[in-house]
JSON list of C-alpha atoms in Angstrom, two decimals:
[
{"chain": "A", "resi": 1, "resn": "MET", "atom": "CA", "xyz": [86.48, 75.28, 77.61]},
{"chain": "A", "resi": 2, "resn": "GLY", "atom": "CA", "xyz": [89.26, 73.45, 79.39]},
{"chain": "A", "resi": 3, "resn": "ARG", "atom": "CA", "xyz": [90.16, 69.82, 78.97]},
{"chain": "A", "resi": 4, "resn": "MET", "atom": "CA", "xyz": [88.94, 67.23, 81.43]},
{"chain": "A", "resi": 5, "resn": "TYR", "atom": "CA", "xyz": [92.22, 65.77, 82.68]},
{"chain": "A", "resi": 6, "resn": "THR", "atom": "CA", "xyz": [94.92, 68.10, 81.33]},
{"chain": "A", "resi": 7, "resn": "PRO", "atom": "CA", "xyz": [95.66, 71.76, 81.97]},
{"chain": "A", "resi": 8, "resn": "GLY", "atom": "CA", "xyz": [95.32, 72.77, 78.29]},
{"chain": "A", "resi": 9, "resn": "LYS", "atom": "CA", "xyz": [92.67, 75.15, 77.02]},
{"chain": "A", "resi": 10, "resn": "GLY", "atom": "CA", "xyz": [93.21, 74.65, 73.30]},
{"chain": "A", "resi": 11, "resn": "ILE", "atom": "CA", "xyz": [90.68, 76.01, 70.81]},
{"chain": "A", "resi": 12, "resn": "SER", "atom": "CA", "xyz": [92.09, 74.52, 67.63]},
{"chain": "A", "resi": 13, "resn": "LYS", "atom": "CA", "xyz": [89.37, 72.62, 65.74]},
{"chain": "A", "resi": 14, "resn": "SER", "atom": "CA", "xyz": [87.77, 72.24, 62.34]},
{"chain": "A", "resi": 15, "resn": "ALA", "atom": "CA", "xyz": [84.49, 73.92, 61.49]},
{"chain": "A", "resi": 16, "resn": "ILE", "atom": "CA", "xyz": [81.67, 72.58, 59.32]},
{"chain": "A", "resi": 17, "resn": "PRO", "atom": "CA", "xyz": [80.35, 74.85, 56.57]},
{"chain": "A", "resi": 18, "resn": "TYR", "atom": "CA", "xyz": [77.76, 77.43, 57.55]},
{"chain": "A", "resi": 19, "resn": "ARG", "atom": "CA", "xyz": [75.46, 76.59, 54.63]},
{"chain": "A", "resi": 20, "resn": "ARG", "atom": "CA", "xyz": [73.23, 73.60, 55.29]},
{"chain": "A", "resi": 21, "resn": "THR", "atom": "CA", "xyz": [72.62, 72.88, 51.57]},
{"chain": "A", "resi": 22, "resn": "PRO", "atom": "CA", "xyz": [74.95, 70.51, 49.73]},
{"chain": "A", "resi": 23, "resn": "ALA", "atom": "CA", "xyz": [77.70, 71.98, 47.58]},
{"chain": "A", "resi": 24, "resn": "SER", "atom": "CA", "xyz": [76.91, 72.53, 43.91]},
{"chain": "A", "resi": 25, "resn": "TRP", "atom": "CA", "xyz": [79.55, 70.03, 42.76]},
{"chain": "A", "resi": 26, "resn": "VAL", "atom": "CA", "xyz": [78.06, 67.12, 44.75]},
{"chain": "A", "resi": 27, "resn": "LYS", "atom": "CA", "xyz": [76.10, 64.91, 42.35]},
{"chain": "A", "resi": 28, "resn": "ALA", "atom": "CA", "xyz": [75.10, 62.17, 44.82]},
{"chain": "A", "resi": 29, "resn": "THR", "atom": "CA", "xyz": [71.42, 61.71, 45.64]},
{"chain": "A", "resi": 30, "resn": "PRO", "atom": "CA", "xyz": [70.17, 60.97, 49.18]},
{"chain": "A", "resi": 31, "resn": "GLU", "atom": "CA", "xyz": [69.14, 57.46, 48.12]},
{"chain": "A", "resi": 32, "resn": "ASP", "atom": "CA", "xyz": [72.66, 56.70, 46.81]},
{"chain": "A", "resi": 33, "resn": "VAL", "atom": "CA", "xyz": [74.25, 57.98, 50.00]},
{"chain": "A", "resi": 34, "resn": "CYS", "atom": "CA", "xyz": [71.92, 55.92, 52.22]},
{"chain": "A", "resi": 35, "resn": "GLU", "atom": "CA", "xyz": [72.65, 52.87, 50.09]},
{"chain": "A", "resi": 36, "resn": "HIS", "atom": "CA", "xyz": [76.42, 53.43, 50.48]},
{"chain": "A", "resi": 37, "resn": "ILE", "atom": "CA", "xyz": [76.05, 53.89, 54.24]},
{"chain": "A", "resi": 38, "resn": "CYS", "atom": "CA", "xyz": [74.06, 50.66, 54.64]},
{"chain": "A", "resi": 39, "resn": "LYS", "atom": "CA", "xyz": [76.46, 48.70, 52.44]},
{"chain": "A", "resi": 40, "resn": "LEU", "atom": "CA", "xyz": [79.48, 49.87, 54.47]},
{"chain": "A", "resi": 41, "resn": "ALA", "atom": "CA", "xyz": [77.69, 49.18, 57.77]},
{"chain": "A", "resi": 42, "resn": "ARG", "atom": "CA", "xyz": [76.94, 45.60, 56.72]},
{"chain": "A", "resi": 43, "resn": "LYS", "atom": "CA", "xyz": [80.68, 45.10, 56.20]},
{"chain": "A", "resi": 44, "resn": "GLY", "atom": "CA", "xyz": [81.23, 46.05, 59.86]},
{"chain": "A", "resi": 45, "resn": "THR", "atom": "CA", "xyz": [82.47, 49.61, 59.41]},
{"chain": "A", "resi": 46, "resn": "THR", "atom": "CA", "xyz": [81.92, 52.04, 62.29]},
{"chain": "A", "resi": 47, "resn": "PRO", "atom": "CA", "xyz": [79.89, 55.23, 61.68]},
{"chain": "A", "resi": 48, "resn": "SER", "atom": "CA", "xyz": [82.93, 57.52, 61.86]},
{"chain": "A", "resi": 49, "resn": "GLN", "atom": "CA", "xyz": [84.83, 55.31, 59.41]},
{"chain": "A", "resi": 50, "resn": "ILE", "atom": "CA", "xyz": [81.81, 55.42, 57.09]},
{"chain": "A", "resi": 51, "resn": "GLY", "atom": "CA", "xyz": [81.98, 59.21, 57.09]},
{"chain": "A", "resi": 52, "resn": "VAL", "atom": "CA", "xyz": [85.70, 59.17, 56.31]},
{"chain": "A", "resi": 53, "resn": "LEU", "atom": "CA", "xyz": [85.24, 56.62, 53.50]},
{"chain": "A", "resi": 54, "resn": "LEU", "atom": "CA", "xyz": [82.39, 58.59, 51.94]},
{"chain": "A", "resi": 55, "resn": "ARG", "atom": "CA", "xyz": [84.46, 61.76, 52.12]},
{"chain": "A", "resi": 56, "resn": "ASP", "atom": "CA", "xyz": [87.71, 60.32, 50.76]},
{"chain": "A", "resi": 57, "resn": "ALA", "atom": "CA", "xyz": [86.57, 57.65, 48.31]},
{"chain": "A", "resi": 58, "resn": "HIS", "atom": "CA", "xyz": [83.19, 58.89, 47.08]},
{"chain": "A", "resi": 59, "resn": "GLY", "atom": "CA", "xyz": [83.52, 62.67, 47.28]},
{"chain": "A", "resi": 60, "resn": "ILE", "atom": "CA", "xyz": [80.62, 63.19, 49.69]},
{"chain": "A", "resi": 61, "resn": "PRO", "atom": "CA", "xyz": [81.70, 66.01, 52.00]},
{"chain": "A", "resi": 62, "resn": "LEU", "atom": "CA", "xyz": [78.90, 66.02, 54.59]},
{"chain": "A", "resi": 63, "resn": "VAL", "atom": "CA", "xyz": [76.22, 63.33, 54.78]},
{"chain": "A", "resi": 64, "resn": "SER", "atom": "CA", "xyz": [73.77, 65.41, 56.79]},
{"chain": "A", "resi": 65, "resn": "SER", "atom": "CA", "xyz": [73.68, 68.16, 54.16]},
{"chain": "A", "resi": 66, "resn": "ILE", "atom": "CA", "xyz": [72.70, 65.66, 51.45]},
{"chain": "A", "resi": 67, "resn": "THR", "atom": "CA", "xyz": [70.39, 63.28, 53.30]},
{"chain": "A", "resi": 68, "resn": "GLY", "atom": "CA", "xyz": [69.11, 65.65, 55.97]},
{"chain": "A", "resi": 69, "resn": "THR", "atom": "CA", "xyz": [70.03, 63.14, 58.71]},
{"chain": "A", "resi": 70, "resn": "LYS", "atom": "CA", "xyz": [73.23, 61.96, 60.33]},
{"chain": "A", "resi": 71, "resn": "ILE", "atom": "CA", "xyz": [74.95, 58.64, 59.61]},
{"chain": "A", "resi": 72, "resn": "VAL", "atom": "CA", "xyz": [73.88, 56.98, 62.88]},
{"chain": "A", "resi": 73, "resn": "ARG", "atom": "CA", "xyz": [70.25, 58.01, 62.32]},
{"chain": "A", "resi": 74, "resn": "VAL", "atom": "CA", "xyz": [70.34, 56.51, 58.83]},
{"chain": "A", "resi": 75, "resn": "LEU", "atom": "CA", "xyz": [71.76, 53.30, 60.32]},
{"chain": "A", "resi": 76, "resn": "ARG", "atom": "CA", "xyz": [69.12, 53.27, 63.07]},
{"chain": "A", "resi": 77, "resn": "ALA", "atom": "CA", "xyz": [66.33, 53.69, 60.51]},
{"chain": "A", "resi": 78, "resn": "ASN", "atom": "CA", "xyz": [67.64, 50.64, 58.64]},
{"chain": "A", "resi": 79, "resn": "GLY", "atom": "CA", "xyz": [68.27, 48.57, 61.78]},
{"chain": "A", "resi": 80, "resn": "LEU", "atom": "CA", "xyz": [72.06, 48.63, 61.41]},
{"chain": "A", "resi": 81, "resn": "ALA", "atom": "CA", "xyz": [73.04, 50.94, 64.27]},
{"chain": "A", "resi": 82, "resn": "PRO", "atom": "CA", "xyz": [75.54, 49.62, 66.84]},
{"chain": "A", "resi": 83, "resn": "GLU", "atom": "CA", "xyz": [74.00, 48.50, 70.14]},
{"chain": "A", "resi": 84, "resn": "ILE", "atom": "CA", "xyz": [76.27, 50.77, 72.19]},
{"chain": "A", "resi": 85, "resn": "PRO", "atom": "CA", "xyz": [77.48, 54.19, 71.00]},
{"chain": "A", "resi": 86, "resn": "GLU", "atom": "CA", "xyz": [80.81, 54.30, 69.24]},
{"chain": "A", "resi": 87, "resn": "ASP", "atom": "CA", "xyz": [82.62, 56.60, 71.69]},
{"chain": "A", "resi": 88, "resn": "LEU", "atom": "CA", "xyz": [81.62, 54.43, 74.65]},
{"chain": "A", "resi": 89, "resn": "TYR", "atom": "CA", "xyz": [82.72, 51.29, 72.78]},
{"chain": "A", "resi": 90, "resn": "PHE", "atom": "CA", "xyz": [86.20, 52.66, 72.14]},
{"chain": "A", "resi": 91, "resn": "LEU", "atom": "CA", "xyz": [86.60, 53.88, 75.73]},
{"chain": "A", "resi": 92, "resn": "ILE", "atom": "CA", "xyz": [85.71, 50.40, 76.98]},
{"chain": "A", "resi": 93, "resn": "LYS", "atom": "CA", "xyz": [88.17, 48.91, 74.51]},
{"chain": "A", "resi": 94, "resn": "LYS", "atom": "CA", "xyz": [90.90, 51.24, 75.79]},
{"chain": "A", "resi": 95, "resn": "ALA", "atom": "CA", "xyz": [90.13, 50.35, 79.43]},
{"chain": "A", "resi": 96, "resn": "VAL", "atom": "CA", "xyz": [90.36, 46.64, 78.61]},
{"chain": "A", "resi": 97, "resn": "SER", "atom": "CA", "xyz": [93.74, 47.08, 76.91]},
{"chain": "A", "resi": 98, "resn": "VAL", "atom": "CA", "xyz": [95.12, 49.11, 79.85]},
{"chain": "A", "resi": 99, "resn": "HIS", "atom": "CA", "xyz": [93.80, 46.43, 82.21]},
{"chain": "A", "resi": 100, "resn": "LYS", "atom": "CA", "xyz": [95.61, 43.71, 80.23]},
{"chain": "A", "resi": 101, "resn": "HIS", "atom": "CA", "xyz": [98.78, 45.81, 80.32]},
{"chain": "A", "resi": 102, "resn": "LEU", "atom": "CA", "xyz": [98.48, 46.16, 84.11]},
{"chain": "A", "resi": 103, "resn": "GLU", "atom": "CA", "xyz": [98.21, 42.38, 84.50]},
{"chain": "A", "resi": 104, "resn": "ARG", "atom": "CA", "xyz": [101.67, 42.11, 82.96]},
{"chain": "A", "resi": 105, "resn": "GLN", "atom": "CA", "xyz": [103.17, 45.32, 84.40]},
{"chain": "A", "resi": 106, "resn": "ARG", "atom": "CA", "xyz": [101.79, 45.60, 87.92]},
{"chain": "A", "resi": 107, "resn": "LYS", "atom": "CA", "xyz": [104.07, 48.47, 88.98]},
{"chain": "A", "resi": 108, "resn": "ASP", "atom": "CA", "xyz": [103.10, 50.83, 86.17]},
{"chain": "A", "resi": 109, "resn": "ASN", "atom": "CA", "xyz": [101.61, 53.56, 88.32]},
{"chain": "A", "resi": 110, "resn": "ASP", "atom": "CA", "xyz": [100.94, 55.90, 85.40]},
{"chain": "A", "resi": 111, "resn": "ALA", "atom": "CA", "xyz": [98.86, 53.22, 83.69]},
{"chain": "A", "resi": 112, "resn": "LYS", "atom": "CA", "xyz": [96.92, 52.68, 86.95]},
{"chain": "A", "resi": 113, "resn": "TYR", "atom": "CA", "xyz": [96.15, 56.39, 87.08]},
{"chain": "A", "resi": 114, "resn": "ARG", "atom": "CA", "xyz": [95.15, 56.53, 83.40]},
{"chain": "A", "resi": 115, "resn": "LEU", "atom": "CA", "xyz": [92.86, 53.53, 83.92]},
{"chain": "A", "resi": 116, "resn": "VAL", "atom": "CA", "xyz": [91.09, 55.42, 86.70]},
{"chain": "A", "resi": 117, "resn": "LEU", "atom": "CA", "xyz": [90.61, 58.40, 84.38]},
{"chain": "A", "resi": 118, "resn": "VAL", "atom": "CA", "xyz": [89.30, 56.25, 81.51]},
{"chain": "A", "resi": 119, "resn": "GLU", "atom": "CA", "xyz": [86.89, 54.44, 83.80]},
{"chain": "A", "resi": 120, "resn": "ALA", "atom": "CA", "xyz": [85.63, 57.78, 85.13]},
{"chain": "A", "resi": 121, "resn": "ARG", "atom": "CA", "xyz": [85.00, 58.91, 81.57]},
{"chain": "A", "resi": 122, "resn": "ILE", "atom": "CA", "xyz": [83.14, 55.67, 80.87]},
{"chain": "A", "resi": 123, "resn": "GLN", "atom": "CA", "xyz": [80.92, 56.24, 83.90]},
{"chain": "A", "resi": 124, "resn": "ARG", "atom": "CA", "xyz": [80.13, 59.81, 82.81]},
{"chain": "A", "resi": 125, "resn": "LEU", "atom": "CA", "xyz": [79.20, 58.65, 79.31]},
{"chain": "A", "resi": 126, "resn": "VAL", "atom": "CA", "xyz": [77.08, 55.77, 80.61]},
{"chain": "A", "resi": 127, "resn": "ARG", "atom": "CA", "xyz": [75.19, 58.16, 82.88]},
{"chain": "A", "resi": 128, "resn": "TYR", "atom": "CA", "xyz": [74.59, 60.50, 79.94]},
{"chain": "A", "resi": 129, "resn": "TYR", "atom": "CA", "xyz": [73.45, 57.72, 77.58]},
{"chain": "A", "resi": 130, "resn": "MET", "atom": "CA", "xyz": [71.11, 56.29, 80.23]},
{"chain": "A", "resi": 131, "resn": "THR", "atom": "CA", "xyz": [69.44, 59.67, 80.78]},
{"chain": "A", "resi": 132, "resn": "THR", "atom": "CA", "xyz": [69.02, 60.21, 77.03]},
{"chain": "A", "resi": 133, "resn": "GLY", "atom": "CA", "xyz": [67.62, 56.69, 76.60]},
{"chain": "A", "resi": 134, "resn": "GLN", "atom": "CA", "xyz": [70.34, 55.36, 74.30]},
{"chain": "A", "resi": 135, "resn": "LEU", "atom": "CA", "xyz": [71.29, 52.71, 76.86]},
{"chain": "A", "resi": 136, "resn": "PRO", "atom": "CA", "xyz": [68.82, 50.72, 78.99]},
{"chain": "A", "resi": 137, "resn": "PRO", "atom": "CA", "xyz": [68.77, 51.59, 82.71]},
{"chain": "A", "resi": 138, "resn": "THR", "atom": "CA", "xyz": [70.02, 48.10, 83.61]},
{"chain": "A", "resi": 139, "resn": "TRP", "atom": "CA", "xyz": [73.11, 48.29, 81.36]},
{"chain": "A", "resi": 140, "resn": "LYS", "atom": "CA", "xyz": [76.40, 47.24, 82.97]}
]
């Protein structure tokens, strides 16, 4: 599949293991993993950062193979999920930073173009999240 705003058609990516069961060397129980996830979320860590921390610091390769659910679903079950999805949050953050840059550098035509692309991506995601029910229909 091609990229949205560039001509590349790259296929380089990582692949998760085929087996759905946890590896034999993983000694963590689902309760311990859920406890770690909730503790990190209370500190203000994003779900993707939680996955990286569990992988690097605690030796938990894939949360869904141990707990049977994904990190965001564990957070939602405990009432700790973010109110807007993480990818949408970071796109909005990027659009705000480009907008601030354009206030200082009004003639930066490339930044104007990139802002249009980022805002288009935000609109696509918002439409998707509204149809799936993750955002309310009146969200702006």
